[in-house]
Tab-separated table of N, CA and C in Angstrom:
chain	number	residue	atom	x	y	z
A	1163	MET	N	-36.684	-4.914	-70.410
A	1163	MET	CA	-36.486	-5.985	-71.352
A	1163	MET	C	-37.828	-6.372	-71.959
A	1164	LYS	N	-37.900	-6.445	-73.285
A	1164	LYS	CA	-39.128	-6.825	-73.962
A	1164	LYS	C	-39.338	-8.327	-73.873
A	1165	MET	N	-40.608	-8.712	-73.822
A	1165	MET	CA	-40.922	-10.127	-73.776
A	1165	MET	C	-41.960	-10.433	-74.836
A	1166	SER	N	-41.749	-11.507	-75.547
A	1166	SER	CA	-42.712	-11.969	-76.515
A	1166	SER	C	-43.833	-12.684	-75.775
A	1167	THR	N	-45.052	-12.215	-75.949
A	1167	THR	CA	-46.178	-12.854	-75.260
A	1167	THR	C	-46.577	-14.164	-75.922
A	1168	SER	N	-46.225	-14.349	-77.176
A	1168	SER	CA	-46.625	-15.584	-77.850
A	1168	SER	C	-45.674	-16.738	-77.577
A	1169	THR	N	-44.393	-16.462	-77.367
A	1169	THR	CA	-43.443	-17.555	-77.184
A	1169	THR	C	-43.002	-17.751	-75.750
A	1170	GLY	N	-43.195	-16.771	-74.887
A	1170	GLY	CA	-42.750	-16.909	-73.508
A	1170	GLY	C	-41.250	-16.750	-73.371
A	1171	PHE	N	-40.630	-16.040	-74.282
A	1171	PHE	CA	-39.192	-15.817	-74.234
A	1171	PHE	C	-38.908	-14.363	-73.893
A	1172	GLN	N	-37.827	-14.133	-73.183
A	1172	GLN	CA	-37.368	-12.773	-72.978
A	1172	GLN	C	-36.372	-12.472	-74.091
A	1173	LEU	N	-36.515	-11.314	-74.690
A	1173	LEU	CA	-35.632	-10.949	-75.783
A	1173	LEU	C	-34.512	-10.086	-75.230
A	1174	GLY	N	-33.450	-10.718	-74.798
A	1174	GLY	CA	-32.328	-10.021	-74.184
A	1174	GLY	C	-31.315	-9.595	-75.220
A	1175	SER	N	-30.340	-8.819	-74.801
A	1175	SER	CA	-29.319	-8.338	-75.726
A	1175	SER	C	-28.382	-9.458	-76.175
A	1176	TYR	N	-28.381	-10.586	-75.463
A	1176	TYR	CA	-27.508	-11.702	-75.827
A	1176	TYR	C	-28.269	-12.874	-76.423
A	1177	GLY	N	-29.455	-12.665	-76.880
A	1177	GLY	CA	-30.246	-13.736	-77.475
A	1177	GLY	C	-31.462	-14.054	-76.630
A	1178	TYR	N	-32.022	-15.179	-76.898
A	1178	TYR	CA	-33.251	-15.579	-76.238
A	1178	TYR	C	-32.957	-16.356	-74.965
A	1179	SER	N	-33.816	-16.197	-73.975
A	1179	SER	CA	-33.728	-17.041	-72.788
A	1179	SER	C	-35.139	-17.428	-72.380
A	1180	LYS	N	-35.346	-18.721	-72.177
A	1180	LYS	CA	-36.672	-19.244	-71.827
A	1180	LYS	C	-37.048	-18.787	-70.432
A	1181	ILE	N	-38.258	-18.306	-70.272
A	1181	ILE	CA	-38.752	-17.882	-68.969
A	1181	ILE	C	-39.079	-19.134	-68.165
A	1182	LYS	N	-38.513	-19.243	-66.990
A	1182	LYS	CA	-38.732	-20.411	-66.149
A	1182	LYS	C	-40.122	-20.321	-65.536
A	1183	ARG	N	-40.890	-21.369	-65.689
A	1183	ARG	CA	-42.230	-21.369	-65.114
A	1183	ARG	C	-42.130	-21.640	-63.632
A	1184	SER	N	-43.115	-21.210	-62.868
A	1184	SER	CA	-43.085	-21.417	-61.423
A	1184	SER	C	-44.116	-22.468	-61.030
A	1185	ILE	N	-43.944	-23.021	-59.854
A	1185	ILE	CA	-44.841	-24.052	-59.342
A	1185	ILE	C	-46.108	-23.392	-58.800
A	1186	THR	N	-47.233	-23.890	-59.232
A	1186	THR	CA	-48.512	-23.355	-58.778
A	1186	THR	C	-49.015	-24.151	-57.573
A	1187	LYS	N	-50.059	-23.654	-56.966
A	1187	LYS	CA	-50.692	-24.351	-55.847
A	1187	LYS	C	-51.218	-25.712	-56.316
A	1188	GLU	N	-51.742	-25.756	-57.533
A	1188	GLU	CA	-52.250	-27.010	-58.094
A	1188	GLU	C	-51.123	-28.009	-58.310
A	1189	ASP	N	-49.953	-27.525	-58.768
A	1189	ASP	CA	-48.785	-28.393	-58.945
A	1189	ASP	C	-48.372	-29.006	-57.609
A	1190	LYS	N	-48.325	-28.180	-56.570
A	1190	LYS	CA	-47.941	-28.674	-55.241
A	1190	LYS	C	-48.922	-29.723	-54.750
A	1191	HIS	N	-50.196	-29.478	-54.997
A	1191	HIS	CA	-51.214	-30.453	-54.588
A	1191	HIS	C	-51.020	-31.768	-55.338
A	1192	LEU	N	-50.786	-31.677	-56.648
A	1192	LEU	CA	-50.538	-32.870	-57.460
A	1192	LEU	C	-49.340	-33.645	-56.924
A	1193	LEU	N	-48.245	-32.945	-56.644
A	1193	LEU	CA	-47.048	-33.600	-56.127
A	1193	LEU	C	-47.347	-34.326	-54.818
A	1194	SER	N	-48.098	-33.685	-53.945
A	1194	SER	CA	-48.445	-34.285	-52.660
A	1194	SER	C	-49.305	-35.532	-52.847
A	1195	VAL	N	-50.301	-35.450	-53.713
A	1195	VAL	CA	-51.178	-36.596	-53.969
A	1195	VAL	C	-50.376	-37.768	-54.522
A	1196	VAL	N	-49.487	-37.493	-55.477
A	1196	VAL	CA	-48.675	-38.561	-56.068
A	1196	VAL	C	-47.750	-39.174	-55.017
A	1197	PHE	N	-47.174	-38.343	-54.148
A	1197	PHE	CA	-46.323	-38.867	-53.075
A	1197	PHE	C	-47.101	-39.884	-52.243
A	1198	HIS	N	-48.280	-39.494	-51.819
A	1198	HIS	CA	-49.068	-40.364	-50.938
A	1198	HIS	C	-49.573	-41.615	-51.659
A	1199	GLU	N	-49.859	-41.499	-52.950
A	1199	GLU	CA	-50.256	-42.682	-53.731
A	1199	GLU	C	-49.089	-43.641	-53.920
A	1200	ALA	N	-47.880	-43.093	-54.106
A	1200	ALA	CA	-46.701	-43.925	-54.336
A	1200	ALA	C	-46.131	-44.505	-53.041
A	1201	ASP	N	-46.479	-43.910	-51.912
A	1201	ASP	CA	-45.983	-44.362	-50.608
A	1201	ASP	C	-46.663	-45.671	-50.227
A	1202	ASP	N	-46.076	-46.768	-50.705
A	1202	ASP	CA	-46.618	-48.092	-50.431
A	1202	ASP	C	-46.619	-48.366	-48.923
A	1203	ARG	N	-47.725	-48.744	-48.393
A	1203	ARG	CA	-47.921	-49.056	-46.962
A	1203	ARG	C	-47.841	-47.824	-46.065
A	1204	ASN	N	-48.008	-46.643	-46.615
A	1204	ASN	CA	-48.078	-45.393	-45.830
A	1204	ASN	C	-46.958	-45.264	-44.798
A	1205	LYS	N	-45.727	-45.406	-45.256
A	1205	LYS	CA	-44.549	-45.345	-44.384
A	1205	LYS	C	-44.175	-43.913	-44.000
A	1206	GLY	N	-44.593	-42.952	-44.838
A	1206	GLY	CA	-44.207	-41.564	-44.611
A	1206	GLY	C	-42.974	-41.172	-45.407
A	1207	PHE	N	-42.451	-42.084	-46.211
A	1207	PHE	CA	-41.306	-41.817	-47.087
A	1207	PHE	C	-41.401	-42.737	-48.296
A	1208	LEU	N	-40.626	-42.418	-49.329
A	1208	LEU	CA	-40.626	-43.234	-50.539
A	1208	LEU	C	-39.343	-44.050	-50.631
A	1209	THR	N	-39.487	-45.336	-50.909
A	1209	THR	CA	-38.335	-46.194	-51.174
A	1209	THR	C	-37.923	-45.992	-52.632
A	1210	ARG	N	-36.865	-46.664	-53.046
A	1210	ARG	CA	-36.419	-46.592	-54.449
A	1210	ARG	C	-37.555	-46.947	-55.400
A	1211	GLU	N	-38.254	-48.035	-55.108
A	1211	GLU	CA	-39.353	-48.475	-55.970
A	1211	GLU	C	-40.491	-47.451	-55.969
A	1212	ASP	N	-40.777	-46.895	-54.806
A	1212	ASP	CA	-41.822	-45.865	-54.716
A	1212	ASP	C	-41.459	-44.637	-55.549
A	1213	VAL	N	-40.182	-44.256	-55.533
A	1213	VAL	CA	-39.724	-43.099	-56.315
A	1213	VAL	C	-39.937	-43.360	-57.805
A	1214	LYS	N	-39.644	-44.588	-58.248
A	1214	LYS	CA	-39.862	-44.943	-59.652
A	1214	LYS	C	-41.338	-44.785	-60.023
A	1215	VAL	N	-42.213	-45.269	-59.135
A	1215	VAL	CA	-43.659	-45.171	-59.382
A	1215	VAL	C	-44.090	-43.708	-59.459
A	1216	ALA	N	-43.595	-42.887	-58.531
A	1216	ALA	CA	-43.967	-41.467	-58.501
A	1216	ALA	C	-43.521	-40.750	-59.776
A	1217	ILE	N	-42.290	-40.999	-60.206
A	1217	ILE	CA	-41.778	-40.352	-61.425
A	1217	ILE	C	-42.578	-40.810	-62.646
A	1218	ALA	N	-42.869	-42.109	-62.716
A	1218	ALA	CA	-43.655	-42.626	-63.845
A	1218	ALA	C	-45.040	-41.979	-63.869
A	1219	GLU	N	-45.643	-41.808	-62.702
A	1219	GLU	CA	-46.978	-41.204	-62.652
A	1219	GLU	C	-46.943	-39.720	-63.009
A	1220	LEU	N	-45.915	-39.019	-62.542
A	1220	LEU	CA	-45.835	-37.578	-62.790
A	1220	LEU	C	-45.399	-37.232	-64.209
A	1221	PHE	N	-44.382	-37.958	-64.706
A	1221	PHE	CA	-43.751	-37.546	-65.958
A	1221	PHE	C	-43.935	-38.531	-67.104
A	1222	GLY	N	-44.543	-39.692	-66.818
A	1222	GLY	CA	-44.856	-40.626	-67.883
A	1222	GLY	C	-43.698	-41.457	-68.393
A	1223	TYR	N	-42.632	-41.586	-67.631
A	1223	TYR	CA	-41.537	-42.454	-68.044
A	1223	TYR	C	-40.957	-43.151	-66.820
A	1224	LYS	N	-40.347	-44.310	-67.072
A	1224	LYS	CA	-39.687	-45.039	-65.992
A	1224	LYS	C	-38.268	-44.487	-65.868
A	1225	PRO	N	-37.916	-43.984	-64.691
A	1225	PRO	CA	-36.576	-43.401	-64.533
A	1225	PRO	C	-35.490	-44.476	-64.578
A	1226	SER	N	-34.320	-44.076	-65.010
A	1226	SER	CA	-33.192	-45.013	-65.061
A	1226	SER	C	-32.676	-45.287	-63.655
A	1227	LYS	N	-31.917	-46.361	-63.528
A	1227	LYS	CA	-31.293	-46.697	-62.246
A	1227	LYS	C	-30.391	-45.541	-61.812
A	1228	TYR	N	-29.673	-44.954	-62.747
A	1228	TYR	CA	-28.786	-43.834	-62.446
A	1228	TYR	C	-29.564	-42.652	-61.867
A	1229	GLU	N	-30.698	-42.310	-62.483
A	1229	GLU	CA	-31.494	-41.178	-62.000
A	1229	GLU	C	-31.987	-41.424	-60.574
A	1230	VAL	N	-32.489	-42.634	-60.311
A	1230	VAL	CA	-32.975	-42.960	-58.967
A	1230	VAL	C	-31.809	-42.965	-57.974
A	1231	ASP	N	-30.652	-43.505	-58.401
A	1231	ASP	CA	-29.458	-43.485	-57.526
A	1231	ASP	C	-29.083	-42.054	-57.154
A	1232	GLN	N	-29.101	-41.159	-58.129
A	1232	GLN	CA	-28.754	-39.763	-57.864
A	1232	GLN	C	-29.717	-39.136	-56.857
A	1233	ILE	N	-30.985	-39.394	-57.034
A	1233	ILE	CA	-31.983	-38.843	-56.119
A	1233	ILE	C	-31.780	-39.394	-54.710
A	1234	MET	N	-31.642	-40.702	-54.609
A	1234	MET	CA	-31.527	-41.330	-53.286
A	1234	MET	C	-30.206	-40.971	-52.607
A	1235	ASN	N	-29.111	-40.903	-53.369
A	1235	ASN	CA	-27.805	-40.560	-52.792
A	1235	ASN	C	-27.747	-39.104	-52.329
A	1236	ASN	N	-28.380	-38.222	-53.081
A	1236	ASN	CA	-28.310	-36.796	-52.761
A	1236	ASN	C	-29.391	-36.317	-51.792
A	1237	TYR	N	-30.543	-36.980	-51.790
A	1237	TYR	CA	-31.664	-36.486	-50.994
A	1237	TYR	C	-32.254	-37.517	-50.028
A	1238	GLY	N	-31.793	-38.760	-50.134
A	1238	GLY	CA	-32.337	-39.807	-49.286
A	1238	GLY	C	-31.945	-39.634	-47.823
A	1239	THR	N	-32.799	-40.130	-46.945
A	1239	THR	CA	-32.588	-40.078	-45.503
A	1239	THR	C	-32.776	-41.484	-44.961
A	1240	ARG	N	-32.045	-41.827	-43.921
A	1240	ARG	CA	-32.187	-43.156	-43.326
A	1240	ARG	C	-33.421	-43.174	-42.429
A	1241	PHE	N	-34.328	-44.107	-42.736
A	1241	PHE	CA	-35.514	-44.360	-41.919
A	1241	PHE	C	-35.364	-45.789	-41.412
A	1242	ASN	N	-34.990	-45.921	-40.130
A	1242	ASN	CA	-34.652	-47.226	-39.550
A	1242	ASN	C	-33.526	-47.844	-40.377
A	1243	SER	N	-33.768	-48.944	-41.046
A	1243	SER	CA	-32.706	-49.587	-41.820
A	1243	SER	C	-32.839	-49.330	-43.323
A	1244	VAL	N	-33.747	-48.444	-43.706
A	1244	VAL	CA	-34.040	-48.202	-45.124
A	1244	VAL	C	-33.730	-46.751	-45.486
A	1245	ILE	N	-33.135	-46.577	-46.670
A	1245	ILE	CA	-32.943	-45.223	-47.197
A	1245	ILE	C	-34.225	-44.848	-47.923
A	1246	GLY	N	-34.776	-43.692	-47.563
A	1246	GLY	CA	-36.018	-43.255	-48.168
A	1246	GLY	C	-35.991	-41.774	-48.481
A	1247	LEU	N	-36.990	-41.345	-49.202
A	1247	LEU	CA	-37.113	-39.948	-49.606
A	1247	LEU	C	-38.294	-39.337	-48.851
A	1248	SER	N	-38.010	-38.336	-48.033
A	1248	SER	CA	-39.058	-37.678	-47.253
A	1248	SER	C	-39.945	-36.836	-48.168
A	1249	LEU	N	-41.118	-36.498	-47.676
A	1249	LEU	CA	-42.036	-35.646	-48.442
A	1249	LEU	C	-41.379	-34.307	-48.749
A	1250	GLU	N	-40.682	-33.745	-47.783
A	1250	GLU	CA	-40.035	-32.445	-47.976
A	1250	GLU	C	-39.008	-32.500	-49.109
A	1251	ASN	N	-38.126	-33.497	-49.092
A	1251	ASN	CA	-37.111	-33.616	-50.150
A	1251	ASN	C	-37.744	-33.974	-51.495
A	1252	TYR	N	-38.762	-34.805	-51.458
A	1252	TYR	CA	-39.489	-35.160	-52.677
A	1252	TYR	C	-40.077	-33.906	-53.333
A	1253	MET	N	-40.688	-33.050	-52.516
A	1253	MET	CA	-41.296	-31.822	-53.047
A	1253	MET	C	-40.240	-30.933	-53.703
A	1254	ILE	N	-39.061	-30.845	-53.114
A	1254	ILE	CA	-37.974	-30.034	-53.679
A	1254	ILE	C	-37.553	-30.588	-55.037
A	1255	ILE	N	-37.277	-31.889	-55.073
A	1255	ILE	CA	-36.780	-32.523	-56.309
A	1255	ILE	C	-37.819	-32.461	-57.418
A	1256	MET	N	-39.033	-32.880	-57.099
A	1256	MET	CA	-40.065	-32.962	-58.136
A	1256	MET	C	-40.535	-31.578	-58.591
A	1257	SER	N	-40.494	-30.600	-57.711
A	1257	SER	CA	-40.816	-29.232	-58.123
A	1257	SER	C	-39.816	-28.755	-59.158
A	1258	ASP	N	-38.527	-29.019	-58.904
A	1258	ASP	CA	-37.488	-28.632	-59.874
A	1258	ASP	C	-37.683	-29.356	-61.200
A	1259	LYS	N	-38.010	-30.660	-61.155
A	1259	LYS	CA	-38.232	-31.425	-62.382
A	1259	LYS	C	-39.460	-30.910	-63.134
A	1260	LEU	N	-40.492	-30.567	-62.388
A	1260	LEU	CA	-41.723	-30.072	-63.000
A	1260	LEU	C	-41.486	-28.735	-63.695
A	1261	VAL	N	-40.729	-27.860	-63.059
A	1261	VAL	CA	-40.411	-26.558	-63.643
A	1261	VAL	C	-39.568	-26.723	-64.903
A	1262	ALA	N	-38.657	-27.687	-64.879
A	1262	ALA	CA	-37.748	-27.889	-66.010
A	1262	ALA	C	-38.391	-28.657	-67.159
A	1263	ALA	N	-39.532	-29.291	-66.919
A	1263	ALA	CA	-40.176	-30.112	-67.953
A	1263	ALA	C	-40.540	-29.262	-69.163
A	1264	ASP	N	-40.301	-29.800	-70.308
A	1264	ASP	CA	-40.639	-29.143	-71.568
A	1264	ASP	C	-42.140	-29.280	-71.786
A	1265	GLU	N	-42.840	-28.167	-71.816
A	1265	GLU	CA	-44.298	-28.196	-71.957
A	1265	GLU	C	-44.736	-28.758	-73.303
A	1266	ASP	N	-43.894	-28.671	-74.303
A	1266	ASP	CA	-44.255	-29.165	-75.624
A	1266	ASP	C	-43.878	-30.630	-75.834
A	1267	GLU	N	-43.181	-31.217	-74.882
A	1267	GLU	CA	-42.730	-32.605	-75.027
A	1267	GLU	C	-43.912	-33.558	-75.190
A	1268	ASN	N	-44.962	-33.357	-74.419
A	1268	ASN	CA	-46.135	-34.223	-74.505
A	1268	ASN	C	-46.791	-34.128	-75.875
A	1269	THR	N	-46.874	-32.935	-76.418
A	1269	THR	CA	-47.459	-32.749	-77.746
A	1269	THR	C	-46.606	-33.442	-78.806
A	1270	ARG	N	-45.280	-33.273	-78.730
A	1270	ARG	CA	-44.382	-33.934	-79.692
A	1270	ARG	C	-44.513	-35.454	-79.602
A	1271	HIS	N	-44.554	-35.967	-78.376
A	1271	HIS	CA	-44.667	-37.411	-78.176
A	1271	HIS	C	-45.983	-37.925	-78.767
A	1272	THR	N	-47.081	-37.234	-78.516
A	1272	THR	CA	-48.380	-37.643	-79.037
A	1272	THR	C	-48.378	-37.614	-80.562
A	1273	PHE	N	-47.785	-36.571	-81.147
A	1273	PHE	CA	-47.709	-36.476	-82.607
A	1273	PHE	C	-46.923	-37.667	-83.170
A	1274	MET	N	-45.816	-38.013	-82.520
A	1274	MET	CA	-44.989	-39.133	-83.007
A	1274	MET	C	-45.728	-40.465	-82.900
A	1275	VAL	N	-46.591	-40.608	-81.900
A	1275	VAL	CA	-47.396	-41.823	-81.776
A	1275	VAL	C	-48.362	-41.927	-82.956
A	1276	PHE	N	-48.959	-40.816	-83.351
A	1276	PHE	CA	-49.873	-40.795	-84.496
A	1276	PHE	C	-49.108	-41.005	-85.801
A	1277	ASP	N	-47.919	-40.413	-85.908
A	1277	ASP	CA	-47.112	-40.456	-87.134
A	1277	ASP	C	-46.272	-41.738	-87.151
A	1278	THR	N	-46.935	-42.878	-87.332
A	1278	THR	CA	-46.252	-44.172	-87.253
A	1278	THR	C	-45.226	-44.382	-88.370
A	1279	ASN	N	-45.373	-43.669	-89.485
A	1279	ASN	CA	-44.434	-43.808	-90.596
A	1279	ASN	C	-43.291	-42.795	-90.545
A	1280	CYS	N	-43.267	-41.969	-89.503
A	1280	CYS	CA	-42.202	-40.968	-89.303
A	1280	CYS	C	-42.027	-40.061	-90.517
A	1281	ARG	N	-43.129	-39.540	-91.041
A	1281	ARG	CA	-43.079	-38.669	-92.213
A	1281	ARG	C	-43.070	-37.193	-91.851
A	1282	GLY	N	-43.434	-36.886	-90.603
A	1282	GLY	CA	-43.478	-35.482	-90.200
A	1282	GLY	C	-44.827	-34.836	-90.432
A	1283	PHE	N	-45.805	-35.612	-90.858
A	1283	PHE	CA	-47.169	-35.127	-91.028
A	1283	PHE	C	-48.118	-36.295	-90.804
A	1284	LEU	N	-49.393	-35.973	-90.617
A	1284	LEU	CA	-50.411	-37.004	-90.432
A	1284	LEU	C	-51.347	-37.005	-91.625
A	1285	SER	N	-51.675	-38.182	-92.085
A	1285	SER	CA	-52.660	-38.324	-93.154
A	1285	SER	C	-54.004	-38.679	-92.530
A	1286	VAL	N	-55.043	-38.676	-93.339
A	1286	VAL	CA	-56.358	-39.055	-92.838
A	1286	VAL	C	-56.331	-40.510	-92.371
A	1287	LYS	N	-55.534	-41.347	-93.023
A	1287	LYS	CA	-55.425	-42.757	-92.603
A	1287	LYS	C	-54.774	-42.875	-91.226
A	1288	ASP	N	-53.773	-42.038	-90.955
A	1288	ASP	CA	-53.147	-42.038	-89.624
A	1288	ASP	C	-54.189	-41.724	-88.548
A	1289	LEU	N	-55.002	-40.716	-88.829
A	1289	LEU	CA	-56.024	-40.306	-87.865
A	1289	LEU	C	-57.091	-41.392	-87.706
A	1290	GLN	N	-57.496	-41.997	-88.819
A	1290	GLN	CA	-58.498	-43.069	-88.757
A	1290	GLN	C	-57.968	-44.258	-87.951
A	1291	ARG	N	-56.709	-44.612	-88.153
A	1291	ARG	CA	-56.105	-45.733	-87.420
A	1291	ARG	C	-56.079	-45.430	-85.921
A	1292	ALA	N	-55.670	-44.220	-85.566
A	1292	ALA	CA	-55.595	-43.842	-84.152
A	1292	ALA	C	-56.986	-43.868	-83.511
A	1293	PHE	N	-57.969	-43.300	-84.194
A	1293	PHE	CA	-59.327	-43.281	-83.649
A	1293	PHE	C	-59.896	-44.694	-83.543
A	1294	SER	N	-59.599	-45.554	-84.509
A	1294	SER	CA	-60.139	-46.916	-84.453
A	1294	SER	C	-59.581	-47.681	-83.263
A	1295	GLN	N	-58.368	-47.351	-82.830
A	1295	GLN	CA	-57.764	-48.027	-81.680
A	1295	GLN	C	-58.215	-47.429	-80.355
A	1296	VAL	N	-58.354	-46.113	-80.314
A	1296	VAL	CA	-58.643	-45.426	-79.054
A	1296	VAL	C	-60.142	-45.201	-78.852
A	1297	ALA	N	-60.838	-44.853	-79.919
A	1297	ALA	CA	-62.270	-44.548	-79.812
A	1297	ALA	C	-63.013	-45.144	-81.004
A	1298	PRO	N	-63.139	-46.468	-81.038
A	1298	PRO	CA	-63.743	-47.122	-82.214
A	1298	PRO	C	-65.214	-46.782	-82.434
A	1299	HIS	N	-65.879	-46.235	-81.429
A	1299	HIS	CA	-67.296	-45.874	-81.566
A	1299	HIS	C	-67.520	-44.594	-82.366
A	1300	ILE	N	-66.467	-43.833	-82.617
A	1300	ILE	CA	-66.606	-42.583	-83.370
A	1300	ILE	C	-66.686	-42.919	-84.860
A	1301	PRO	N	-67.739	-42.455	-85.529
A	1301	PRO	CA	-67.918	-42.782	-86.950
A	1301	PRO	C	-66.816	-42.190	-87.834
A	1302	ASN	N	-66.567	-42.863	-88.941
A	1302	ASN	CA	-65.514	-42.461	-89.866
A	1302	ASN	C	-65.741	-41.052	-90.405
A	1303	HIS	N	-66.991	-40.674	-90.686
A	1303	HIS	CA	-67.244	-39.333	-91.233
A	1303	HIS	C	-66.879	-38.248	-90.212
A	1304	THR	N	-66.994	-38.552	-88.920
A	1304	THR	CA	-66.600	-37.594	-87.881
A	1304	THR	C	-65.075	-37.432	-87.868
A	1305	VAL	N	-64.363	-38.530	-88.060
A	1305	VAL	CA	-62.891	-38.477	-88.121
A	1305	VAL	C	-62.458	-37.658	-89.325
A	1306	GLN	N	-63.123	-37.857	-90.451
A	1306	GLN	CA	-62.777	-37.094	-91.663
A	1306	GLN	C	-63.085	-35.604	-91.491
A	1307	THR	N	-64.173	-35.281	-90.823
A	1307	THR	CA	-64.503	-33.874	-90.539
A	1307	THR	C	-63.444	-33.266	-89.629
A	1308	CYS	N	-63.055	-34.015	-88.622
A	1308	CYS	CA	-61.994	-33.571	-87.707
A	1308	CYS	C	-60.704	-33.318	-88.487
A	1309	PHE	N	-60.362	-34.221	-89.396
A	1309	PHE	CA	-59.145	-34.074	-90.199
A	1309	PHE	C	-59.197	-32.787	-91.018
A	1310	ARG	N	-60.319	-32.530	-91.663
A	1310	ARG	CA	-60.444	-31.314	-92.485
A	1310	ARG	C	-60.288	-30.050	-91.647
A	1311	GLU	N	-60.807	-30.074	-90.421
A	1311	GLU	CA	-60.669	-28.907	-89.542
A	1311	GLU	C	-59.228	-28.705	-89.099
A	1312	LEU	N	-58.528	-29.797	-88.868
A	1312	LEU	CA	-57.136	-29.684	-88.415
A	1312	LEU	C	-56.190	-29.313	-89.549
A	1313	ASP	N	-56.522	-29.730	-90.745
A	1313	ASP	CA	-55.694	-29.425	-91.914
A	1313	ASP	C	-55.979	-27.997	-92.353
A	1314	ARG	N	-55.394	-27.045	-91.624
A	1314	ARG	CA	-55.742	-25.630	-91.810
A	1314	ARG	C	-55.335	-25.077	-93.171
A	1315	ASP	N	-54.285	-25.625	-93.783
A	1315	ASP	CA	-53.873	-25.095	-95.086
A	1315	ASP	C	-54.435	-25.911	-96.253
A	1316	GLY	N	-55.194	-26.961	-95.948
A	1316	GLY	CA	-55.895	-27.717	-96.985
A	1316	GLY	C	-55.009	-28.550	-97.888
A	1317	ASP	N	-53.810	-28.927	-97.441
A	1317	ASP	CA	-52.911	-29.702	-98.296
A	1317	ASP	C	-53.080	-31.215	-98.146
A	1318	GLY	N	-54.088	-31.647	-97.380
A	1318	GLY	CA	-54.321	-33.079	-97.201
A	1318	GLY	C	-53.411	-33.707	-96.165
A	1319	ARG	N	-52.726	-32.880	-95.414
A	1319	ARG	CA	-51.812	-33.353	-94.373
A	1319	ARG	C	-51.990	-32.486	-93.128
A	1320	ILE	N	-51.841	-33.105	-91.977
A	1320	ILE	CA	-51.814	-32.340	-90.732
A	1320	ILE	C	-50.344	-32.224	-90.342
A	1321	SER	N	-49.829	-31.020	-90.448
A	1321	SER	CA	-48.433	-30.790	-90.077
A	1321	SER	C	-48.316	-30.748	-88.561
A	1322	TYR	N	-47.103	-30.790	-88.073
A	1322	TYR	CA	-46.910	-30.669	-86.623
A	1322	TYR	C	-47.449	-29.326	-86.146
A	1323	LYS	N	-47.280	-28.296	-86.956
A	1323	LYS	CA	-47.766	-26.962	-86.588
A	1323	LYS	C	-49.295	-26.981	-86.406
A	1324	ASP	N	-50.008	-27.634	-87.330
A	1324	ASP	CA	-51.462	-27.765	-87.221
A	1324	ASP	C	-51.839	-28.560	-85.966
A	1325	PHE	N	-51.124	-29.658	-85.737
A	1325	PHE	CA	-51.390	-30.524	-84.590
A	1325	PHE	C	-51.141	-29.777	-83.284
A	1326	ASP	N	-50.040	-29.040	-83.218
A	1326	ASP	CA	-49.693	-28.267	-82.030
A	1326	ASP	C	-50.766	-27.209	-81.748
A	1327	PHE	N	-51.246	-26.557	-82.803
A	1327	PHE	CA	-52.305	-25.557	-82.650
A	1327	PHE	C	-53.546	-26.195	-82.028
A	1328	MET	N	-53.914	-27.377	-82.524
A	1328	MET	CA	-55.087	-28.076	-82.007
A	1328	MET	C	-54.900	-28.457	-80.542
A	1329	MET	N	-53.715	-28.924	-80.181
A	1329	MET	CA	-53.456	-29.352	-78.807
A	1329	MET	C	-53.488	-28.189	-77.827
A	1330	LYS	N	-53.178	-26.990	-78.306
A	1330	LYS	CA	-53.132	-25.814	-77.434
A	1330	LYS	C	-54.391	-24.948	-77.540
A	1331	TYR	N	-55.308	-25.327	-78.400
A	1331	TYR	CA	-56.523	-24.544	-78.623
A	1331	TYR	C	-57.365	-24.513	-77.361
A	1332	ASP	N	-57.784	-23.346	-76.968
A	1332	ASP	CA	-58.577	-23.157	-75.751
A	1332	ASP	C	-60.039	-22.969	-76.127
A	1333	THR	N	-60.837	-24.022	-75.975
A	1333	THR	CA	-62.243	-23.939	-76.348
A	1333	THR	C	-63.038	-23.058	-75.395
A	1334	LYS	N	-62.589	-22.904	-74.156
A	1334	LYS	CA	-63.324	-22.103	-73.171
A	1334	LYS	C	-63.457	-20.650	-73.621
A	1335	SER	N	-62.435	-20.133	-74.270
A	1335	SER	CA	-62.491	-18.737	-74.676
A	1335	SER	C	-63.353	-18.523	-75.919
A	1336	HIS	N	-63.818	-19.610	-76.555
A	1336	HIS	CA	-64.611	-19.495	-77.779
A	1336	HIS	C	-66.043	-20.001	-77.601
A	1337	ILE	N	-66.397	-20.354	-76.387
A	1337	ILE	CA	-67.758	-20.879	-76.158
A	1337	ILE	C	-68.613	-19.804	-75.545
């Protein structure tokens, strides 16, 4: 079966199928660190509130009551009088969530934060506004230079395609 190296898709006879990413040693370490940070009072398990904190730290969103209920009902264990999530079950659940996470979701979310007018592109004013809020010490001429570099087709707009390219650009291979 042929595979596209640029998209990460397998080109099967029935259409495209996304290649499932696997959990790395670094991912496992991250999951473990987050578990221990979220484990309030070092109980050795996560309560409902601890699970919410862990998910927010790992994935950047507050999980719904339904999502936490599903996790606790399906994977929770009784620790004395409290239902909690053991490290072992946490690793199983969060590994699956991490593998299923859309790698481009963060880029799309960041682009939408910059694109406050929902136009589908960024103007130099959008970039200046974002920099003034996040890094006000950066001079305006530097922001304009950055904009010109990102606007690869020179149309005065940074398209999502241009933005995505910038977010995925690997400077290590060019230094």
